[in-house]
Amino acid sequence: MGASQHADTDEALEALLVFIREARGFDFTGYKRSTLSRRINKRMTDVGISSYADYQDLLETSAEEFGALFNTILINVTSFFRDPDAWTLLQREIIPELIADIAPEQEIRVWSAGCSSGEEPYSLAIMFAEALGLDECLRRVKIYATDVDEEALREARSGLYPVKALEPISLELRQKYFEQNGAQFSFHTELRRRVIFGRHDVTRDAPISRLDLLVCRNTLMYFNVEAQTQILDRFHFALRKEALLFLGKAEMLLNDAERFEVTDMRQRIFRRSAGQAGTPYQAAPLKIRASTGPEGSSVARSRLLRDLALDTGPTPSITVDAEGSLVMVNNQARIQFGLATADLGRPFQDLEISYRPLELRSLIDQAIAERRTLRVNRVERRVGEEVQYVDILIQPLAGLNGVHVATTISFSDVTVVTRLKAEVKRVREDLETAYEELQSTNEELETTNEELQSSIEELETTNEELQSTNEELETTNEELQSGNEELETMNDEMRIRSEELDEATAFLEAVLTSIAAGVVVLDSDLKVRSWNRGAVDMWGLRADEVIDQSFFGLDFGLPTEVLLPVVSECLSSRQRSGPIGVESMSRIGRPITCDVFCSPFDGHHGGVVLMMEESRTDPQD
Ligand SMILES: C[S@@+](CC[C@H](N)C(=O)[O-])C[C@H]1O[C@@H](n2cnc3c(N)ncnc32)[C@H](O)[C@@H]1O
């Protein structure tokens, strides 16, 4: 992807964030972009959308999508006593010390910010109840638990957890603070009332104040440096002096050594500092004893010594009297500023040192007027190619009566210190950058970890669903198998019945075939259903030529119309009749008398059976 496309995407993401803030009052603009874009993209993939603009269109029309998006962004991964080492330290050292530092009747105020579904504030409640005893805890401890996610807060307020959530809690504490409630476990009712839940956005809402312990774990890391700094300002305000701040294991405090001291870096426990930064340097003007008249030799000697001491002092120093003349220059000043003894008594303003490296005349006037020492630090001075840094001290000197007599100006060389400080500053900045990068990487890792954990939870749920579907399928399978077995049994029975039927049919056919007479079965529509061998022999028609044909439509040696009244009568009366002698023509064209018996057929849907036989009596008889 090209740079301009990236810029488009960034802009589109920012536009989407502004839209979400304006539409729903959810401000994600202070969240780290890497995490945010990853999560929004995950949601977009889930709904099959590839651009932020299209996704915004979807949000405009679907309130449900907002819910799903917030659930994806505000990962609620949490657990009781999350990071056990940190909680062990809290239990063994931090909380006992905290309790010891608070007067016995005083309330203990705790805030769990970003409390998710409540495991963290309830862990705190357990810890305080263990440290103080339940009664005292109920009387003194108040735990505020807040989150921006209403859905998580709803779960937290219910205080109900599945057995799996209780795994990090020892059996003893489980029995003490939880009660089985159906398939779930409910947190100790009275202790639960000491936890006050509320919606609170750490980036926007006013903080809870006068806290003794503020727990904000695995929440800060979602925000960029600027938002983190603002949140920490609020936390600083929220905490009492020397109160404690407990962060998540991937989080650190950036550049805040002055406001928070480290109590335990490994477990990210900090203490709000007690004092403020030091007061600025303020020196009082020096006073010297004015001369009182002629002195003895010892006085002259001490003056000489003093002059010598001044002259050989390690820092360049000059003195200007009240009239503005140079009255003293020490050896270092002569060497470094090129002054000579001949300059003594000259007006200070005529000398280069009065304006280079710094305009000193106005400062001398100011020091005299304000009767105080002035200091100008790190004045840059060029010496050939080199740059020298000097701190300049301008001290007005007053006589015993308080009248100004002279001004001493001294120059301390701070070049080495200044260079070292610059170097230290640069190294510190490098370190801070590296530290910020490290923190950010650390936090990224942690958020990725949380995302992974949430994906694992989702997978576990899907797995459970699959498992239950599998179980259902297995049950269905078993039912099908047993149905199958029943069908097979029925099949076997059918086969046996079919064989029996075949046998019966064969038997009947054999009977019909064995009867020498012609046997014809007609159905109720008078169509031929059966035509036996005797009929074939008598009339010369094959069974396949007559089956399903109307008997009274057939053309063969028997004049069937003669039989119609008899057959109709038999059909209606269900009475047997015959024999009826019918003059017919046999298969070979021989005239015969055929005796026909007509019987009602009791089988399949009724009908009649005609039995035909050549008459045995001679027609002449
Ligand atoms: C990963 S969970 C951490 C839960 C718990 N503190 C822990 O460490 O186990 C992060 C929580 O921060 C909440 N959160 C995110 N942004 C927030 C904000 N601006 N204000 C308050 N809570 C926020 C989320 O809703 C989520 O419940």
XYZ file of C-alpha atoms and ligand atoms in Angstrom:
648
model
C 0.000 0.000 0.000
C 1.397 3.442 -0.978
C 1.934 6.324 1.448
C -1.018 8.318 0.138
C -3.325 5.338 0.563
C -2.106 5.080 4.143
C -2.902 8.750 4.650
C -6.409 8.164 3.264
C -6.907 5.249 5.597
C -5.640 7.241 8.574
C -7.967 10.093 7.735
C -10.880 7.739 7.239
C -10.154 6.122 10.608
C -10.027 9.533 12.307
C -13.317 10.482 10.627
C -14.859 7.245 11.866
C -13.682 7.967 15.436
C -15.178 11.455 15.314
C -18.431 9.971 14.005
C -18.538 7.439 16.873
C -17.884 10.183 19.427
C -20.609 12.408 18.025
C -23.148 9.644 17.481
C -22.622 7.727 20.739
C -20.523 9.923 23.042
C -17.815 7.240 23.070
C -14.468 8.956 22.708
C -11.843 6.604 21.321
C -9.616 9.384 19.972
C -7.135 8.991 22.852
C -6.673 5.246 22.196
C -3.554 3.899 20.529
C -4.148 3.750 16.810
C -2.381 0.419 16.331
C -4.697 -1.377 18.752
C -7.763 0.519 17.648
C -7.337 -0.056 13.922
C -6.578 -3.730 14.533
C -9.779 -4.191 16.462
C -11.997 -2.144 14.138
C -10.550 -4.077 11.201
C -11.369 -7.344 12.927
C -14.976 -6.223 13.273
C -15.053 -5.068 9.643
C -13.748 -8.458 8.502
C -16.443 -10.172 10.555
C -19.170 -8.224 8.744
C -17.416 -8.421 5.352
C -16.626 -4.718 4.932
C -13.253 -3.432 3.741
C -13.392 0.371 4.056
C -13.904 2.632 7.068
C -16.392 4.747 5.089
C -18.589 1.716 4.318
C -18.335 0.634 7.912
C -19.533 4.079 9.024
C -22.553 3.640 6.712
C -23.343 0.376 8.476
C -23.035 2.001 11.912
C -25.412 4.747 10.826
C -28.139 2.209 10.188
C -27.451 -0.438 12.809
C -27.512 0.138 16.562
C -26.559 -3.516 17.082
C -23.341 -3.029 15.160
C -22.372 -0.293 17.617
C -22.737 -2.809 20.438
C -20.666 -5.404 18.600
C -17.966 -2.824 17.814
C -17.715 -1.641 21.422
C -17.446 -5.243 22.561
C -14.571 -5.756 20.147
C -12.744 -2.552 21.114
C -13.277 -2.716 24.872
C -11.717 -6.062 25.486
C -12.935 -7.124 28.920
C -10.361 -9.811 29.618
C -9.926 -10.026 33.380
C -9.783 -12.519 36.219
C -9.758 -12.767 39.983
C -6.295 -11.945 41.382
C -4.949 -11.418 37.876
C -1.108 -11.615 37.963
C -0.922 -13.544 41.256
C 2.601 -12.303 42.180
C 1.413 -8.713 42.296
C -1.581 -9.629 44.459
C 0.605 -11.651 46.796
C 2.792 -8.588 47.324
C -0.332 -6.510 47.878
C -1.627 -8.975 50.431
C 1.660 -9.508 52.295
C 3.096 -6.005 52.357
C 1.203 -3.235 50.681
C -2.247 -3.580 52.243
C -0.987 -4.191 55.813
C 1.184 -1.046 55.517
C -1.670 0.932 54.021
C -3.969 -0.110 56.865
C -1.313 0.713 59.454
C -0.950 4.226 58.012
C -4.659 5.025 58.326
C -6.278 5.926 61.653
C -8.412 3.013 62.934
C -11.695 4.833 62.664
C -10.988 6.395 59.296
C -12.665 5.172 56.134
C -10.462 3.369 53.565
C -11.231 4.512 50.050
C -10.301 2.364 47.051
C -10.999 2.825 43.343
C -10.803 0.123 40.689
C -10.836 2.073 37.403
C -11.545 -0.078 34.310
C -12.998 -2.838 36.501
C -14.497 -4.841 33.614
C -16.840 -7.592 34.870
C -15.930 -7.046 38.538
C -13.312 -9.696 39.308
C -10.758 -7.000 40.233
C -12.855 -4.995 42.762
C -14.161 -8.226 44.318
C -10.550 -9.456 44.646
C -9.799 -6.187 46.462
C -12.811 -6.674 48.721
C -11.624 -10.194 49.617
C -8.136 -8.903 50.321
C -9.332 -6.150 52.659
C -11.781 -8.495 54.391
C -8.910 -10.916 54.998
C -6.643 -8.154 56.287
C -9.156 -6.350 58.511
C -11.670 -9.050 59.336
C -15.091 -9.033 57.722
C -16.855 -6.732 60.230
C -14.245 -4.010 60.166
C -13.997 -4.263 56.410
C -17.771 -3.821 56.079
C -17.545 -0.783 58.366
C -14.530 0.968 56.886
C -13.780 -0.056 53.332
C -15.480 1.496 50.339
C -14.490 0.279 46.887
C -15.547 2.309 43.872
C -15.520 0.189 40.726
C -15.979 1.903 37.388
C -15.816 1.125 33.712
C -16.940 2.737 30.509
C -18.599 -0.481 29.357
C -22.188 -0.775 30.632
C -22.465 -4.412 29.611
C -19.412 -5.372 31.659
C -20.770 -3.357 34.597
C -24.070 -5.249 34.428
C -22.192 -8.536 34.823
C -20.089 -7.040 37.596
C -23.137 -5.838 39.548
C -24.730 -9.301 39.404
C -21.702 -10.730 41.239
C -22.382 -14.096 39.565
C -19.528 -16.147 38.132
C -19.179 -19.575 36.513
C -17.037 -22.083 38.341
C -14.225 -21.645 35.804
C -13.847 -17.958 36.781
C -13.204 -19.026 40.373
C -10.187 -21.159 39.483
C -7.582 -18.568 40.581
C -9.177 -18.379 44.062
C -8.062 -20.775 46.768
C -10.660 -23.277 47.961
C -10.672 -21.684 51.402
C -11.465 -18.201 50.059
C -14.020 -19.630 47.641
C -15.914 -21.240 50.483
C -15.733 -18.054 52.520
C -16.767 -15.524 49.902
C -18.883 -17.388 47.358
C -22.117 -19.290 47.478
C -23.394 -21.736 44.888
C -26.336 -20.308 43.022
C -27.594 -22.784 40.416
C -24.838 -23.397 37.922
C -23.026 -20.249 39.099
C -21.424 -18.812 42.211
C -22.506 -15.540 43.779
C -20.174 -13.212 45.621
C -20.683 -12.609 49.380
C -23.833 -10.442 49.617
C -22.744 -8.046 52.377
C -19.278 -7.539 50.989
C -20.738 -6.945 47.564
C -22.610 -3.944 48.969
C -19.265 -2.312 49.812
C -18.425 -2.256 46.101
C -20.080 0.667 44.359
C -20.273 0.235 40.602
C -20.694 3.104 38.158
C -20.047 4.106 34.580
C -16.996 6.303 34.334
C -14.773 7.259 31.434
C -11.225 7.802 32.679
C -10.509 10.166 29.791
C -13.467 12.467 30.391
C -15.126 12.164 33.795
C -14.073 13.814 37.048
C -12.060 11.429 39.190
C -13.122 10.023 42.551
C -11.133 11.793 45.269
C -9.354 11.272 48.620
C -8.305 7.752 47.710
C -5.989 5.503 49.660
C -5.539 3.032 46.835
C -6.200 3.433 43.135
C -6.097 0.294 41.020
C -6.069 0.844 37.279
C -4.744 -2.268 35.617
C -4.434 -3.144 31.949
C -6.493 -0.134 30.956
C -3.965 2.713 30.618
C -2.083 0.727 28.022
C -4.877 1.215 25.487
C -4.292 4.975 25.455
C -1.661 7.025 23.663
C 0.999 8.913 25.659
C -0.956 12.163 25.670
C -4.141 10.566 26.987
C -2.142 8.554 29.559
C -0.558 11.784 30.840
C -3.955 13.444 31.238
C -5.369 10.406 33.027
C -2.377 10.359 35.387
C -2.990 14.047 36.186
C -6.458 13.055 37.332
C -5.150 10.063 39.267
C -2.604 12.319 40.978
C -5.437 14.579 42.042
C -7.571 11.630 43.146
C -4.985 10.158 45.510
C -4.292 11.351 49.022
C -0.649 12.265 49.670
C 1.427 9.090 49.881
C -1.537 6.983 48.739
C -0.921 4.063 46.382
C -1.368 3.521 42.678
C -1.439 -0.064 41.360
C -0.994 -0.480 37.603
C -0.959 -3.476 35.266
C 2.236 -5.403 34.688
C 2.836 -3.896 31.239
C 2.303 -0.326 32.360
C 4.734 2.255 33.692
C 4.659 5.891 34.653
C 6.194 8.136 32.042
C 8.347 11.036 33.294
C 6.455 11.267 36.518
C 9.156 10.622 39.079
C 8.355 13.910 40.812
C 4.724 13.074 41.444
C 4.876 9.314 41.938
C 7.590 7.365 43.722
C 8.247 3.751 42.895
C 7.194 1.371 45.640
C 7.675 -1.784 43.598
C 8.590 -1.391 39.936
C 8.224 -5.077 39.089
C 4.641 -5.203 40.286
C 3.948 -1.610 39.169
C 3.044 -0.205 42.569
C 3.628 3.536 43.023
C 3.063 6.051 45.781
C 1.918 9.626 45.324
C 4.830 11.829 46.482
C 4.413 13.714 49.743
C 6.230 16.969 48.917
C 6.552 19.509 46.119
C 9.646 20.481 44.077
C 12.397 22.493 45.951
C 12.159 26.285 46.315
C 14.314 28.436 44.011
C 17.727 29.734 45.172
C 17.496 33.067 47.025
C 20.664 34.673 48.461
C 20.648 37.593 50.898
C 22.880 40.632 50.146
C 26.248 40.486 51.942
C 27.177 43.107 54.524
C 30.719 44.283 55.142
C 32.091 46.318 57.975
C 32.921 49.909 56.851
C 36.314 51.404 57.770
C 36.283 53.335 61.085
C 39.566 55.285 60.908
C 43.284 54.696 60.924
C 44.273 51.117 61.818
C 47.371 49.677 63.441
C 49.866 47.510 61.652
C 47.939 44.372 62.442
C 45.001 45.867 60.615
C 47.218 46.709 57.651
C 48.544 43.171 57.746
C 45.134 41.609 57.765
C 44.066 43.886 54.918
C 47.094 42.751 52.955
C 46.211 39.147 53.641
C 42.635 39.772 52.591
C 43.762 41.468 49.374
C 46.064 38.548 48.694
C 43.311 36.073 49.351
C 40.978 37.971 47.055
C 43.621 38.334 44.393
C 44.433 34.658 44.332
C 40.796 33.477 44.517
C 40.033 30.686 41.980
C 37.218 32.501 40.178
C 37.611 35.752 38.256
C 36.193 38.600 40.317
C 36.032 42.394 39.970
C 34.602 45.175 42.151
C 32.950 48.403 41.003
C 32.489 51.184 43.588
C 29.349 53.243 44.157
C 30.586 55.845 41.675
C 30.919 53.272 38.899
C 34.724 52.967 38.882
C 36.597 49.689 38.781
C 38.247 49.338 42.172
C 39.362 45.717 42.369
C 40.412 43.037 39.857
C 41.755 39.678 41.005
C 44.398 37.650 39.296
C 41.996 35.285 37.488
C 40.031 38.273 36.154
C 43.223 39.821 34.842
C 44.153 36.580 33.079
C 40.744 35.693 31.673
C 39.345 39.112 30.798
C 42.590 40.883 29.841
C 42.248 43.533 32.559
C 45.337 45.277 33.941
C 46.161 47.068 37.169
C 46.107 50.240 35.068
C 42.374 49.769 34.544
C 41.749 50.313 38.269
C 39.970 53.618 38.783
C 38.600 53.685 35.195
C 34.858 54.074 34.692
C 33.426 50.560 34.480
C 31.284 51.474 31.474
C 34.454 52.182 29.446
C 35.659 48.623 29.847
C 34.695 45.808 27.434
C 33.816 43.558 30.351
C 30.892 45.877 31.188
C 28.985 44.662 28.127
C 30.701 41.459 26.944
C 29.858 38.610 27.383
C 26.799 40.154 29.094
C 25.374 43.657 29.528
C 26.300 44.113 33.215
C 25.594 47.793 33.887
C 21.803 47.448 34.057
C 22.155 44.321 36.203
C 24.432 46.182 38.634
C 21.835 48.962 38.845
C 19.078 46.377 39.438
C 21.061 44.564 42.166
C 21.732 47.890 43.921
C 18.111 49.016 43.628
C 16.680 45.684 44.825
C 19.490 45.223 47.400
C 19.923 41.578 46.483
C 22.329 39.293 44.704
C 21.529 38.518 41.104
C 22.668 35.457 39.301
C 22.777 34.820 35.588
C 23.535 31.224 34.690
C 25.305 29.731 31.743
C 26.278 32.919 29.897
C 27.970 31.995 26.653
C 31.391 33.515 26.033
C 33.558 33.036 22.963
C 37.257 32.605 23.641
C 38.903 32.279 20.236
C 37.300 29.215 18.664
C 36.137 27.865 21.985
C 32.836 28.493 23.722
C 32.969 29.012 27.440
C 29.962 29.056 29.790
C 30.044 31.195 32.936
C 27.650 31.772 35.824
C 27.792 35.472 36.770
C 27.038 36.578 40.340
C 26.375 40.294 40.968
C 26.529 41.089 44.686
C 25.834 44.595 45.992
C 27.988 45.381 49.073
C 26.564 47.618 51.821
C 28.393 49.308 54.731
C 27.355 48.779 58.343
C 24.904 51.681 58.039
C 23.311 49.852 55.093
C 24.557 52.330 52.504
C 25.671 50.807 49.235
C 29.464 50.991 48.793
C 30.416 48.733 45.942
C 29.366 45.788 43.734
C 31.356 42.597 43.276
C 30.971 40.656 40.090
C 32.305 37.117 39.946
C 32.434 34.713 37.027
C 32.371 30.918 37.641
C 33.406 28.729 34.722
C 30.697 26.080 34.263
C 31.700 24.949 30.770
C 32.439 21.362 31.784
C 29.319 21.103 33.928
C 27.177 22.638 31.175
C 28.557 20.223 28.591
C 28.036 17.304 30.915
C 24.520 18.458 31.684
C 23.758 18.779 27.956
C 25.150 15.307 27.459
C 23.134 13.944 30.375
C 20.017 15.658 28.984
C 20.569 14.123 25.578
C 21.219 10.690 27.039
C 18.149 11.047 29.232
C 16.037 12.025 26.234
C 17.376 9.039 24.317
C 16.613 6.877 27.302
C 13.139 8.284 27.620
C 12.480 7.653 23.955
C 13.772 4.117 24.295
C 11.733 3.743 27.467
C 8.571 4.997 25.781
C 9.137 2.669 22.860
C 9.745 -0.191 25.248
C 6.639 0.630 27.188
C 4.608 0.924 24.057
C 5.925 -2.415 22.769
C 5.280 -3.918 26.143
C 1.734 -2.622 26.184
C 1.161 -3.719 22.601
C 2.294 -7.201 23.567
C -0.030 -7.188 26.516
C -3.011 -6.000 24.468
C -2.242 -8.572 21.791
C -2.104 -11.099 24.582
C -5.506 -9.980 25.797
C -6.889 -10.173 22.292
C -5.486 -13.658 21.980
C -7.032 -14.591 25.284
C -10.385 -13.235 24.164
C -10.068 -15.121 20.854
C -9.208 -18.250 22.821
C -12.321 -17.718 24.926
C -14.387 -17.269 21.755
C -12.821 -20.400 20.305
C -13.542 -22.265 23.501
C -17.180 -21.187 23.281
C -17.323 -22.213 19.624
C -15.659 -25.465 20.578
C -18.219 -26.080 23.276
C -20.991 -25.322 20.806
C -19.413 -27.668 18.282
C -19.073 -30.306 20.945
C -22.722 -30.007 21.875
C -23.713 -30.078 18.181
C -21.509 -33.134 17.875
C -23.234 -34.759 20.807
C -26.611 -33.973 19.272
C -25.420 -35.453 15.979
C -24.223 -38.533 17.786
C -27.619 -38.928 19.451
C -29.355 -38.441 16.088
C -26.943 -40.956 14.633
C -27.776 -43.465 17.321
C -31.489 -42.891 16.736
C -30.960 -43.356 12.996
C -28.984 -46.510 13.661
C -31.722 -47.960 15.802
C -34.315 -46.890 13.141
C -32.131 -48.617 10.619
C -32.031 -51.792 12.668
C -35.818 -51.732 12.970
C -36.087 -51.238 9.218
C -33.756 -54.155 8.627
C -35.876 -56.355 10.867
C -38.990 -55.222 9.003
C -37.199 -55.849 5.765
C -36.391 -59.395 6.812
C -39.983 -59.921 7.817
C -41.148 -58.486 4.500
C -38.783 -60.741 2.637
C -40.133 -63.763 4.449
C -43.703 -62.596 3.800
C -42.845 -61.990 0.174
C -41.392 -65.478 -0.159
C -44.511 -66.878 1.474
C -46.588 -64.811 -0.905
C -44.592 -66.012 -3.908
C -45.076 -69.525 -2.732
C -48.824 -69.026 -2.271
C -49.073 -67.380 -5.688
C -47.130 -70.221 -7.274
C -49.342 -72.684 -5.465
C -52.527 -70.954 -6.654
C -51.207 -70.701 -10.193
C -50.359 -74.369 -10.112
C -53.874 -75.130 -8.866
C -55.379 -72.989 -11.622
C -53.134 -74.560 -14.225
C -53.921 -78.043 -13.036
C -57.661 -77.515 -13.385
C -58.556 -78.853 -16.854
C -61.565 -76.513 -17.082
C -61.115 -72.920 -18.228
C -61.113 -70.591 -15.272
C -61.462 -66.857 -15.920
C -61.565 -64.199 -13.198
C -63.243 -60.854 -13.986
C -62.988 -57.812 -11.764
C -65.931 -55.580 -10.864
C -65.300 -53.635 -14.099
C -65.585 -56.916 -15.956
C -61.985 -56.857 -17.085
C -60.054 -60.100 -17.241
C -57.811 -60.552 -14.164
C -56.879 -64.169 -14.607
C -56.976 -66.586 -17.599
C -55.796 -70.110 -16.828
C -54.250 -72.774 -18.926
C -57.628 -74.541 -19.446
C -59.035 -71.289 -20.956
C -56.004 -71.050 -23.259
C -56.555 -74.638 -24.430
C -60.276 -74.110 -24.906
C -60.304 -70.801 -26.717
C -56.837 -70.445 -28.242
C -56.145 -67.009 -26.665
C -53.004 -66.495 -24.509
C -53.276 -64.908 -21.072
C -51.128 -61.901 -22.106
C -53.623 -61.205 -24.964
C -56.617 -60.908 -22.640
C -55.422 -59.714 -19.228
C -56.833 -56.261 -18.474
C -59.117 -56.421 -21.529
C -62.891 -56.144 -21.128
C -64.205 -59.738 -21.142
C -67.312 -58.763 -23.087
C -65.214 -57.043 -25.755
C -63.179 -60.165 -26.546
C -63.729 -61.986 -29.788
C -63.381 -65.772 -29.403
C -65.443 -68.935 -29.760
C -67.722 -68.174 -26.811
C -70.560 -65.702 -27.468
C -69.946 -63.740 -24.276
C -73.048 -61.525 -24.647
C -75.112 -64.584 -23.598
C -73.365 -64.531 -20.268
C -73.817 -60.797 -19.570
C -77.162 -61.106 -17.645
C -75.794 -64.024 -15.596
C -72.585 -62.208 -14.724
C -74.460 -58.969 -13.832
C -76.839 -60.936 -11.644
C -73.954 -62.711 -9.905
C -72.172 -59.377 -9.337
C -75.202 -57.825 -7.665
C -76.628 -60.861 -5.838
C -73.254 -62.439 -4.971
C -74.957 -65.820 -5.725
C -73.451 -68.681 -7.620
C -75.273 -69.722 -10.834
C -74.864 -72.296 -13.573
C -74.172 -74.391 -15.320
C -75.423 -72.463 -18.348
C -74.959 -74.281 -21.592
C -73.650 -71.928 -24.257
C -73.270 -72.975 -27.872
C -69.700 -72.149 -28.767
C -66.896 -72.788 -31.190
C -63.765 -74.499 -29.841
C -60.179 -73.449 -30.576
C -60.019 -75.747 -33.561
C -63.427 -74.603 -34.945
C -65.462 -77.474 -33.606
C -68.976 -76.608 -32.358
C -69.326 -77.423 -28.653
C -71.668 -76.751 -25.817
C -69.828 -75.010 -23.052
C -71.121 -75.269 -19.486
C -70.403 -72.038 -17.658
C -70.546 -71.667 -13.871
C -70.525 -68.173 -12.520
C -69.402 -67.626 -8.911
C -68.894 -64.342 -7.033
C -65.214 -63.587 -6.429
C -64.560 -62.728 -2.785
C -61.003 -61.549 -3.297
C -59.620 -58.315 -4.502
C -62.427 -55.667 -4.889
C -64.982 -58.265 -5.857
C -65.740 -59.512 -9.374
C -66.716 -62.962 -10.648
C -65.112 -66.315 -11.463
C -66.229 -68.084 -14.607
C -65.571 -71.771 -14.890
C -66.006 -73.192 -18.387
C -66.110 -76.782 -19.411
C -67.182 -78.620 -22.546
C -70.531 -80.232 -21.795
C -70.242 -84.011 -21.396
C -73.825 -84.683 -22.293
C -74.432 -85.375 -25.929
C -76.284 -82.481 -27.551
C -78.600 -85.058 -29.001
C -79.540 -86.271 -25.482
C -8.487 -5.481 29.792
S -9.728 -4.846 30.825
C -8.909 -4.791 32.378
C -9.781 -5.231 33.519
C -9.103 -5.250 34.863
N -8.689 -3.972 35.290
C -7.937 -6.229 34.854
O -6.800 -5.822 34.780
O -8.188 -7.445 34.887
C -9.772 -3.141 30.328
C -11.039 -2.454 30.765
O -10.877 -1.065 30.527
C -12.137 -0.549 30.163
N -11.971 0.758 29.508
C -11.553 0.995 28.258
N -11.590 2.315 28.019
C -12.023 2.913 29.157
C -12.277 4.253 29.527
N -12.081 5.244 28.675
N -12.719 4.510 30.777
C -12.943 3.475 31.645
N -12.725 2.205 31.348
C -12.272 1.914 30.109
C -12.688 -1.621 29.244
O -14.111 -1.529 29.130
C -12.249 -2.887 29.965
O -13.240 -3.363 30.825
